[in-house]
Coordinates of C-alpha atoms in Angstrom, one line a residue:
Chain A
M1 CA 78.1 126.9 59.9
K2 CA 81.6 125.6 59.2
I3 CA 84.5 128.0 59.5
L4 CA 88.0 127.3 58.4
V5 CA 90.8 129.5 59.9
C6 CA 94.2 129.3 58.1
I7 CA 97.1 130.2 60.3
T8 CA 100.8 130.7 59.7
H9 CA 103.5 129.6 62.1
V10 CA 106.0 132.6 62.0
P11 CA 108.8 134.2 63.9
D12 CA 107.6 136.7 66.6
T13 CA 107.5 140.3 65.4
T14 CA 110.5 141.2 67.5
S15 CA 112.8 138.4 66.1
R16 CA 116.2 139.3 64.7
I17 CA 116.3 138.0 61.2
S18 CA 119.4 136.1 60.0
F19 CA 120.3 133.3 57.6
V20 CA 122.6 130.3 57.6
D21 CA 123.9 127.8 55.1
N22 CA 125.4 130.4 52.8
N23 CA 122.2 132.6 53.1
T24 CA 119.9 129.8 51.8
K25 CA 118.1 129.0 55.1
F26 CA 116.4 131.0 57.9
D27 CA 118.3 130.9 61.2
A28 CA 115.7 129.7 63.7
T29 CA 118.1 129.6 66.6
G30 CA 116.5 131.3 69.6
V31 CA 113.5 132.4 67.6
Q32 CA 110.1 132.3 69.2
Y33 CA 107.3 131.2 66.9
I34 CA 103.8 132.5 67.1
I35 CA 100.5 132.4 65.3
G36 CA 100.7 135.2 62.6
P37 CA 99.3 138.3 64.2
Y38 CA 96.8 138.9 61.4
D39 CA 95.8 135.2 61.6
D40 CA 95.3 135.6 65.3
Y41 CA 92.6 138.3 64.6
A42 CA 90.9 135.9 62.1
L43 CA 90.9 133.2 64.7
A44 CA 89.5 135.5 67.4
R45 CA 86.6 136.5 65.1
A46 CA 85.9 132.9 64.2
V47 CA 85.7 132.0 67.9
E48 CA 83.3 134.9 68.5
L49 CA 81.1 133.8 65.6
K50 CA 81.2 130.2 67.1
E51 CA 79.9 131.7 70.3
T52 CA 77.2 133.9 68.8
L53 CA 76.1 131.8 65.8
G54 CA 76.9 128.3 66.9
A55 CA 79.6 127.5 64.3
T56 CA 82.4 124.9 64.3
V57 CA 85.9 126.2 63.8
T58 CA 88.6 124.2 62.1
V59 CA 92.2 125.5 62.1
L60 CA 94.6 124.7 59.2
N61 CA 98.3 125.2 58.8
V62 CA 100.5 124.2 55.9
G63 CA 103.8 123.3 57.5
L64 CA 106.0 120.7 59.1
A65 CA 105.8 119.1 62.6
E66 CA 107.2 122.2 64.3
S67 CA 103.9 124.0 63.6
D68 CA 102.0 121.6 65.9
P69 CA 102.5 123.7 69.1
T70 CA 101.1 126.7 67.2
L71 CA 98.1 124.6 66.1
R72 CA 97.6 123.4 69.7
K73 CA 97.6 127.1 70.8
A74 CA 94.8 127.8 68.3
L75 CA 92.9 124.9 69.7
A76 CA 93.4 126.3 73.2
I77 CA 92.0 129.6 72.0
G78 CA 88.8 127.9 70.9
A79 CA 89.1 126.0 67.6
D80 CA 87.4 122.6 67.6
D81 CA 89.9 120.6 65.5
A82 CA 93.0 121.1 63.5
I83 CA 94.5 120.0 60.2
R84 CA 98.2 120.3 59.2
V85 CA 99.2 119.8 55.6
N86 CA 102.6 118.2 56.0
A87 CA 104.7 120.3 53.7
E88 CA 107.1 123.2 53.7
P89 CA 105.1 126.3 52.7
A90 CA 107.1 126.8 49.5
D91 CA 105.3 129.9 48.0
S92 CA 101.8 131.5 47.9
Y93 CA 100.6 129.4 45.0
F94 CA 101.6 126.1 46.7
V95 CA 100.0 127.2 50.0
A96 CA 96.8 128.4 48.4
S97 CA 96.5 125.1 46.4
Q98 CA 96.8 123.1 49.7
I99 CA 94.2 125.3 51.4
A100 CA 91.8 125.1 48.5
E101 CA 92.0 121.3 48.6
Q102 CA 91.1 121.3 52.3
A103 CA 88.5 124.2 52.2
K104 CA 85.8 122.4 50.2
G105 CA 82.6 122.2 52.2
F106 CA 83.4 125.2 54.5
D107 CA 81.1 128.2 54.5
L108 CA 83.6 130.7 55.6
V109 CA 87.4 130.7 55.2
L110 CA 89.2 133.2 57.3
M111 CA 92.9 134.0 57.4
G112 CA 95.2 137.0 58.1
R113 CA 95.6 139.7 55.4
E114 CA 99.2 138.5 55.0
S115 CA 101.8 136.4 56.6
I116 CA 104.5 138.4 58.5
D117 CA 107.4 136.3 57.0
F118 CA 106.8 136.6 53.3
N119 CA 104.1 139.4 53.4
G120 CA 102.6 138.2 50.0
G121 CA 99.1 139.2 51.1
V122 CA 97.5 137.2 48.2
V123 CA 96.8 133.7 49.5
H124 CA 93.1 134.6 50.2
A125 CA 92.6 135.8 46.7
M126 CA 94.2 132.7 45.2
V127 CA 92.2 130.3 47.4
A128 CA 89.0 132.1 46.4
D129 CA 89.9 131.9 42.7
M130 CA 90.6 128.2 43.0
L131 CA 87.3 127.6 44.7
G132 CA 85.3 130.0 42.5
I133 CA 84.0 132.1 45.4
P134 CA 84.5 135.7 46.5
S135 CA 87.3 137.1 48.6
V136 CA 87.7 140.3 50.5
S137 CA 90.7 141.7 52.2
P138 CA 91.8 143.5 54.4
V139 CA 88.6 143.1 56.5
M140 CA 88.3 145.2 59.7
K141 CA 84.7 144.2 60.5
L142 CA 82.7 141.1 59.6
D143 CA 79.1 140.2 60.4
I144 CA 76.9 137.5 59.1
E145 CA 73.2 137.8 58.5
G146 CA 71.8 134.6 57.1
T147 CA 74.0 133.8 54.0
T148 CA 75.0 137.5 53.6
V149 CA 78.4 138.7 55.0
K150 CA 78.7 142.4 55.7
M151 CA 82.2 143.7 55.9
A152 CA 84.2 146.9 56.3
K153 CA 87.4 146.8 54.3
E154 CA 90.3 149.1 54.6
I155 CA 91.3 151.0 51.4
E156 CA 93.9 153.7 50.8
G157 CA 92.7 156.7 52.9
G158 CA 89.6 155.1 54.3
K159 CA 87.1 152.3 54.4
E160 CA 84.8 150.5 52.0
Y161 CA 81.6 148.8 53.2
V162 CA 81.2 145.5 51.2
E163 CA 78.6 142.8 51.1
A164 CA 78.9 139.3 49.6
N165 CA 77.3 135.9 50.0
L166 CA 78.7 132.8 51.7
P167 CA 80.8 130.8 50.9
L168 CA 83.5 133.5 51.2
V169 CA 87.2 133.9 51.9
A170 CA 88.3 136.9 54.0
G171 CA 91.8 138.2 54.8
C172 CA 91.5 139.8 58.3
Q173 CA 93.2 142.6 60.2
E174 CA 92.6 144.7 63.4
P175 CA 90.2 145.7 64.8
I176 CA 88.0 142.8 63.6
A177 CA 88.2 141.2 67.0
E178 CA 90.3 141.3 70.2
W179 CA 93.1 138.8 70.3
K180 CA 92.1 135.9 72.7
I181 CA 94.5 134.5 75.2
P182 CA 94.0 130.8 76.0
N183 CA 92.8 130.1 79.5
M184 CA 93.8 127.0 81.6
R185 CA 90.6 125.1 80.6
G186 CA 91.3 125.8 76.9
I187 CA 94.9 124.7 77.2
M188 CA 93.8 121.4 78.9
S189 CA 91.1 120.6 76.4
A190 CA 93.4 121.5 73.4
R191 CA 95.6 118.4 74.3
T192 CA 92.8 116.0 73.4
K193 CA 91.2 117.9 70.4
P194 CA 91.8 116.2 67.1
L195 CA 94.9 117.3 65.0
K196 CA 94.9 115.6 61.7
V197 CA 98.0 115.5 59.6
V198 CA 97.4 115.1 55.8
E199 CA 99.9 114.8 53.0
P200 CA 100.1 117.6 50.4
K201 CA 98.6 117.6 47.0
A202 CA 101.4 117.6 44.3
V203 CA 101.8 121.2 43.0
D204 CA 104.5 122.7 40.7
T205 CA 106.3 125.5 42.3
L206 CA 106.7 128.1 39.6
A207 CA 108.6 130.7 41.7
K208 CA 111.4 129.3 43.8
T209 CA 113.3 131.2 46.5
T210 CA 117.0 130.5 45.9
K211 CA 118.8 132.7 48.5
F212 CA 118.3 135.4 51.1
E213 CA 120.0 138.7 51.8
L214 CA 120.1 141.2 54.6
P215 CA 119.9 145.0 54.1
P216 CA 123.3 146.8 54.4
P217 CA 123.9 148.1 57.9
K218 CA 122.6 151.6 58.6
G219 CA 125.2 154.4 59.1
A220 CA 125.3 156.3 62.5
V221 CA 122.6 158.9 63.2
K222 CA 123.7 162.5 62.8
M223 CA 122.3 164.5 65.7
I224 CA 121.3 168.1 65.2
S225 CA 120.6 170.7 67.9
A226 CA 117.0 171.7 68.4
E227 CA 118.2 175.3 68.2
Q228 CA 119.5 174.7 64.7
V229 CA 116.7 173.2 62.7
E230 CA 117.9 175.2 59.7
E231 CA 120.8 172.9 59.6
L232 CA 118.5 169.9 59.2
V233 CA 116.8 171.6 56.2
T234 CA 120.2 172.2 54.6
R235 CA 121.4 168.7 55.2
L236 CA 118.1 167.1 53.8
K237 CA 118.7 169.2 50.7
T238 CA 122.4 168.9 50.0
E239 CA 123.5 165.8 51.9
A240 CA 120.5 163.4 51.8
K241 CA 119.0 165.0 48.7
V242 CA 115.4 164.2 49.7
L243 CA 114.0 167.7 49.5
Chain B
M1 CA 108.0 139.1 25.1
K2 CA 105.0 141.4 25.6
T3 CA 103.9 142.8 28.9
L4 CA 100.6 144.1 30.1
V5 CA 100.6 146.7 32.8
F6 CA 97.4 147.2 34.8
V7 CA 97.4 150.9 35.8
E8 CA 95.5 152.4 38.7
H9 CA 94.2 155.9 38.7
A10 CA 92.9 158.3 41.4
D11 CA 91.4 161.8 41.0
G12 CA 91.6 161.6 37.2
K13 CA 95.4 160.8 37.1
L14 CA 97.5 157.7 36.8
K15 CA 99.0 156.8 40.1
R16 CA 102.8 157.2 40.5
T17 CA 103.3 153.6 41.5
S18 CA 101.5 152.6 38.2
L19 CA 103.9 154.9 36.2
E20 CA 106.7 153.0 38.0
A21 CA 105.1 149.7 36.8
I22 CA 105.1 150.9 33.2
C23 CA 108.8 152.0 33.5
Y24 CA 109.6 148.6 35.1
A25 CA 107.9 146.7 32.2
K26 CA 109.7 148.9 29.7
A27 CA 113.0 148.3 31.3
M28 CA 112.4 144.5 31.1
G29 CA 112.3 144.8 27.4
G30 CA 109.6 144.0 24.8
D31 CA 106.3 145.7 24.1
V32 CA 104.3 147.3 26.9
V33 CA 100.5 147.6 26.8
A34 CA 98.8 149.6 29.5
L35 CA 95.2 148.8 30.7
A36 CA 93.0 151.1 32.8
L37 CA 89.6 150.3 34.1
G38 CA 86.7 152.7 34.9
T39 CA 86.1 156.4 34.3
L40 CA 89.2 158.2 33.2
D41 CA 89.7 160.8 30.5
S42 CA 91.7 159.6 27.5
Q43 CA 94.3 162.3 27.9
S44 CA 95.3 161.1 31.3
L45 CA 95.6 157.5 30.1
A46 CA 97.5 158.7 27.0
E47 CA 100.3 159.7 29.4
A48 CA 101.1 156.0 29.8
G49 CA 102.8 156.3 26.4
K50 CA 105.3 158.8 27.7
Y51 CA 106.6 156.3 30.2
G52 CA 107.0 153.4 27.7
A53 CA 103.6 151.9 26.8
S54 CA 103.2 151.5 23.0
R55 CA 99.5 150.8 23.4
A56 CA 96.8 151.8 26.0
L57 CA 93.6 149.9 26.5
H58 CA 90.6 151.5 28.3
A59 CA 87.6 149.7 29.6
S60 CA 85.7 152.8 30.5
D61 CA 82.4 151.2 31.7
A62 CA 81.3 152.9 34.9
K63 CA 80.7 149.5 36.6
F64 CA 84.5 149.4 37.0
D65 CA 84.4 152.6 39.1
H66 CA 84.1 150.6 42.3
P67 CA 86.9 148.0 42.1
V68 CA 85.6 144.5 42.5
I69 CA 88.7 142.2 42.6
Q70 CA 87.1 139.4 40.7
A71 CA 85.8 141.6 37.9
Y72 CA 89.1 143.4 37.6
S73 CA 91.0 140.1 37.5
S74 CA 88.8 138.8 34.7
A75 CA 89.3 142.0 32.7
V76 CA 93.1 141.9 33.1
A77 CA 93.2 138.2 32.2
Q78 CA 91.1 138.8 29.1
A79 CA 93.2 141.8 28.0
M80 CA 96.4 139.6 28.3
Q81 CA 94.8 137.0 26.1
Q82 CA 93.6 139.5 23.5
E83 CA 96.9 141.2 23.3
G84 CA 99.0 138.1 23.5
C85 CA 100.9 139.2 26.6
D86 CA 103.0 136.7 28.5
H87 CA 103.9 139.0 31.4
L88 CA 101.9 141.1 33.7
V89 CA 103.5 143.9 35.8
L90 CA 101.6 146.1 38.3
A91 CA 101.9 148.0 41.6
N92 CA 101.7 145.8 44.7
S93 CA 98.8 147.8 46.1
P94 CA 95.8 146.5 48.1
L95 CA 94.0 146.2 44.8
G96 CA 96.9 145.2 42.5
G97 CA 98.2 142.4 44.7
P98 CA 95.0 140.3 44.7
V99 CA 94.4 141.0 41.1
A100 CA 97.9 139.8 40.2
A101 CA 97.5 136.7 42.3
K102 CA 94.2 135.7 40.6
V103 CA 95.5 136.3 37.1
A104 CA 98.6 134.2 37.9
V105 CA 96.4 131.3 39.0
R106 CA 94.2 131.6 35.9
I107 CA 97.0 131.8 33.3
G108 CA 99.4 129.4 35.1
A109 CA 102.1 132.1 35.6
G110 CA 104.8 132.2 38.2
F111 CA 104.0 135.0 40.6
V112 CA 106.2 137.2 42.8
S113 CA 105.0 140.0 45.0
N114 CA 106.8 142.9 46.8
V115 CA 109.5 143.0 44.1
I116 CA 111.9 145.8 44.8
E117 CA 114.3 145.9 41.8
L118 CA 114.5 145.1 38.1
P119 CA 115.0 141.4 37.4
S120 CA 118.4 139.9 36.8
T121 CA 118.4 137.7 33.7
A122 CA 122.0 136.6 33.5
N123 CA 121.3 133.3 35.1
G124 CA 117.6 132.5 34.7
F125 CA 114.9 135.1 35.6
M126 CA 115.6 136.2 39.1
V127 CA 113.8 139.0 41.0
K128 CA 114.6 140.4 44.5
R129 CA 111.6 140.8 46.8
S130 CA 111.2 142.2 50.3
I131 CA 110.4 139.7 53.1
Y132 CA 110.0 139.9 56.9
T133 CA 108.4 143.3 56.5
G134 CA 111.5 144.8 55.0
K135 CA 113.9 143.2 57.4
A136 CA 115.4 141.0 54.7
F137 CA 115.3 140.2 51.0
A138 CA 114.8 137.0 49.0
W139 CA 115.9 136.2 45.5
V140 CA 113.2 134.3 43.6
E141 CA 113.7 132.4 40.4
V142 CA 110.6 132.3 38.1
K143 CA 110.8 129.3 35.9
S144 CA 107.5 129.5 34.0
A145 CA 107.3 131.2 30.6
K146 CA 104.4 133.4 31.8
K147 CA 105.2 135.7 34.7
V148 CA 103.3 138.0 37.0
I149 CA 105.3 140.6 38.9
A150 CA 103.9 142.9 41.6
I151 CA 106.3 145.7 42.4
R152 CA 106.8 147.8 45.5
K153 CA 107.2 151.6 45.4
N154 CA 110.7 152.6 44.1
A155 CA 111.3 149.3 42.2
A156 CA 111.9 151.3 39.0
E157 CA 112.9 154.9 38.3
I158 CA 110.1 156.9 36.7
K159 CA 111.5 158.3 33.4
E160 CA 109.9 159.5 30.2
S161 CA 110.9 157.5 27.1
G162 CA 108.2 158.2 24.5
A163 CA 105.1 160.2 23.4
P164 CA 101.5 159.9 24.5
V165 CA 99.4 157.1 22.9
S166 CA 95.7 157.4 22.0
P167 CA 93.8 154.9 24.2
V168 CA 91.9 152.1 22.4
S169 CA 88.5 151.0 23.8
F170 CA 88.5 147.5 25.4
T171 CA 85.3 145.6 26.3
P172 CA 85.9 142.6 28.4
S173 CA 83.0 140.1 28.5
L174 CA 82.0 139.8 32.2
T175 CA 79.1 138.1 33.8
D176 CA 77.3 138.7 37.1
K177 CA 79.5 136.2 38.7
D178 CA 82.5 138.5 38.2
F179 CA 80.7 141.1 40.4
N180 CA 80.6 138.8 43.3
T181 CA 81.1 141.4 46.0
K182 CA 78.9 144.5 46.3
I183 CA 80.3 147.8 47.4
L184 CA 77.7 149.5 49.6
S185 CA 79.5 152.7 50.4
T186 CA 82.9 154.3 50.7
D187 CA 84.2 156.4 53.5
K188 CA 87.3 158.2 52.3
A189 CA 89.3 161.2 53.1
T190 CA 89.5 163.1 49.9
T191 CA 91.9 165.9 50.6
A192 CA 94.8 164.0 52.2
V193 CA 98.0 163.0 50.4
S194 CA 97.9 159.2 49.8
L195 CA 100.1 157.6 52.5
P196 CA 101.5 154.6 50.5
E197 CA 102.2 156.8 47.5
A198 CA 103.7 159.8 49.3
N199 CA 107.3 160.8 48.8
I200 CA 107.4 162.4 52.2
V201 CA 105.6 161.2 55.4
V202 CA 105.3 163.0 58.7
S203 CA 104.2 160.7 61.5
G204 CA 103.2 161.4 65.1
G205 CA 103.3 159.2 68.2
R206 CA 102.2 159.3 71.8
G207 CA 104.6 162.2 72.3
M208 CA 102.1 164.4 70.5
K209 CA 100.1 164.2 73.8
G210 CA 96.6 164.0 72.2
P211 CA 94.5 164.4 69.0
E212 CA 93.9 168.0 69.7
H213 CA 97.7 168.8 69.3
W214 CA 98.1 167.6 65.8
A215 CA 98.0 171.0 64.1
P216 CA 101.7 171.7 64.2
L217 CA 102.4 168.3 62.6
E218 CA 99.8 168.8 60.0
E219 CA 101.2 172.2 59.2
L220 CA 104.7 170.7 58.7
A221 CA 103.1 168.0 56.4
A222 CA 101.3 170.7 54.4
T223 CA 104.5 172.7 54.0
L224 CA 106.3 169.6 52.7
G225 CA 103.3 168.3 50.6
A226 CA 103.6 165.2 52.8
A227 CA 101.1 162.5 53.9
T228 CA 100.4 162.2 57.7
G229 CA 100.9 158.9 59.5
C230 CA 100.9 157.7 63.1
S231 CA 102.1 155.0 65.4
K232 CA 100.0 152.0 66.5
P233 CA 99.2 153.4 70.1
V234 CA 97.9 156.6 68.5
S235 CA 95.6 154.7 66.2
D236 CA 94.5 152.2 68.9
M237 CA 93.6 155.2 71.2
G238 CA 91.5 156.6 68.3
W239 CA 93.6 159.8 68.1
R240 CA 94.0 159.2 64.4
P241 CA 92.2 156.9 61.9
H242 CA 93.5 153.4 61.4
H243 CA 94.4 153.9 57.8
E244 CA 97.1 156.3 59.0
H245 CA 98.8 153.6 61.2
V246 CA 102.3 153.0 59.9
G247 CA 104.0 149.8 61.0
Q248 CA 104.1 146.0 61.0
T249 CA 100.3 145.6 61.2
G250 CA 99.5 148.9 59.5
V251 CA 100.6 150.6 56.3
K252 CA 104.2 149.9 55.2
V253 CA 105.7 153.1 53.6
A254 CA 108.7 153.6 51.4
P255 CA 109.0 157.4 51.1
Q256 CA 112.1 159.5 50.2
L257 CA 111.8 161.1 53.6
Y258 CA 110.1 159.9 56.8
I259 CA 109.9 162.3 59.7
A260 CA 108.9 160.7 63.1
V261 CA 107.7 163.0 65.8
G262 CA 107.3 161.7 69.4
I263 CA 107.5 158.1 68.3
S264 CA 109.8 155.9 70.5
G265 CA 110.6 153.4 67.7
A266 CA 109.2 150.0 68.7
I267 CA 110.5 147.3 66.4
Q268 CA 106.9 146.9 65.0
H269 CA 106.9 150.5 63.9
L270 CA 110.3 150.3 62.4
A271 CA 109.1 147.3 60.3
G272 CA 106.7 149.7 58.5
V273 CA 109.3 152.4 57.7
N274 CA 112.6 150.6 57.1
S275 CA 112.3 151.0 53.4
S276 CA 112.4 154.8 53.7
K277 CA 115.4 156.5 52.0
C278 CA 116.0 159.0 54.8
I279 CA 114.6 158.9 58.4
V280 CA 114.4 162.0 60.7
V281 CA 113.5 161.4 64.3
I282 CA 112.4 164.2 66.7
N283 CA 112.0 163.0 70.3
K284 CA 112.5 164.6 73.6
D285 CA 114.0 161.4 75.0
P286 CA 117.6 161.1 73.9
E287 CA 117.4 157.4 74.7
A288 CA 114.5 156.7 72.3
P289 CA 115.4 153.6 70.3
F290 CA 114.3 155.2 67.1
F291 CA 117.4 157.3 67.0
K292 CA 119.5 154.2 66.3
A293 CA 117.5 153.6 63.1
A294 CA 117.5 157.3 62.0
D295 CA 119.7 159.2 59.6
Y296 CA 119.1 162.5 61.4
G297 CA 118.0 163.1 64.9
I298 CA 116.8 166.1 67.0
V299 CA 116.4 165.8 70.8
G300 CA 113.7 168.3 71.7
D301 CA 110.1 169.0 72.5
A302 CA 107.8 168.4 69.5
F303 CA 105.8 171.5 70.1
D304 CA 109.0 173.6 70.1
V305 CA 110.8 171.9 67.2
L306 CA 107.8 171.4 64.8
P307 CA 106.9 175.2 64.3
K308 CA 110.6 176.0 64.0
L309 CA 111.1 173.4 61.3
T310 CA 108.0 174.5 59.4
Q311 CA 109.3 178.0 59.5
A312 CA 112.8 177.0 58.4
L313 CA 111.3 175.1 55.4
K314 CA 109.2 178.0 54.4
S315 CA 112.2 180.4 54.5
A316 CA 114.3 177.9 52.5
K317 CA 111.8 177.7 49.7

């Protein structure tokens, strides 16, 4: 079985977000980049499936050269080879088009339920549509029996148990697998595993980000004594007007 | 311009976020057509007219009662074609998001998700969307004639602007290929207030000391008609189900009022709540970082403050 895991190269969840160039560009100064946390779950499940079912795992990123260390980390975690589509990930349609182009011939395409920078949460659905195969997200459990994939999917207020046939695209989230931390052997072997750089397919960007904005600063917290909770009720009613 | 709004329903009623989507479409201008799928009585769907839909379509076939994304997308795309709609607006829910994306791919529309405000059309068609889990916003220009907009909660004000409309039956032509995933069973809490839809959320963290101590928090939530949520450690330890986990890797909420009890306020938790209008933090540690992100704070023991707050709310009613 051939598994493709799509990963994003995104600022660490604790990063301070700011912009430069008149609010048109993300300020990457001092920002630590990571494999998207949801993508990390997808990768961990793919490596487990490789160990139990004997699959090969290819990891894919749409991004520029700065994504290479993130791809190497995925190789250290257990992917066999890597592909980088050499382009700025402009929007979800552009990224999905590039993934669909590379995903032909794979049995299972896994990725995070959403990226943590743009949070679109739709690339899996777009890729599946482009390939004419099913997609399921957010998947919390995924098992394969022959060509059938059995999944637990989170829905509002609970879970849905779903079944579909391979090939399939799944958007993953916890607790599908435990995150894997690369060991020394993995890190050493990752250096020599193949990382192929391919040029993007030409795609029109129909929705273009033109500028960024930060939320207005928050006012100071108003502290209320634990002995006067009635005051909180009054303030929520008359001052904040939320009751 | 003509806009289709895909409306979701639960327990026989249109969802609030779908009513917002109708109001959003109405405010954009042009005709609004609402589409509902699955079993729903026609009176409930007729309500769509009150919020601005001039027409309501209903594909009532029971095979839509379990939402299969592919089948829903095909039905929405066909309805747009039949009605001659060039815009699609819907709530950015776990169901609406993927449906919107698939329809956008099929009709060649520019697509924007997580939209938080009405578009600005003074200089091209610009929409504002939430990015970095609510830590920033991006302005996106949609250049294509066809557009698909998935809105976040509170993107439009819900207001009545018309009268109910009688739903018209709609029969999309679907094949087995549209039902490409099979729903085996559903495991769902039926009584709880929906967390993403709720106007008030009461969340508990490790400070609640254990799953057996949730009663005072649930009592406060019941008094307020609020949904209950929790922090990541609480869900990881199995004290509360995962679908209640609020935060970066859980549910992102945008209620009018968010009350956090015994949650220290890790940056990952804040990412899930920073779109709330008003945040109240109750924590016995005055140094808890959450106080910095709060509008109101109470330093005190949860088990002392919660019953008093519930009582005060009951008296104030």
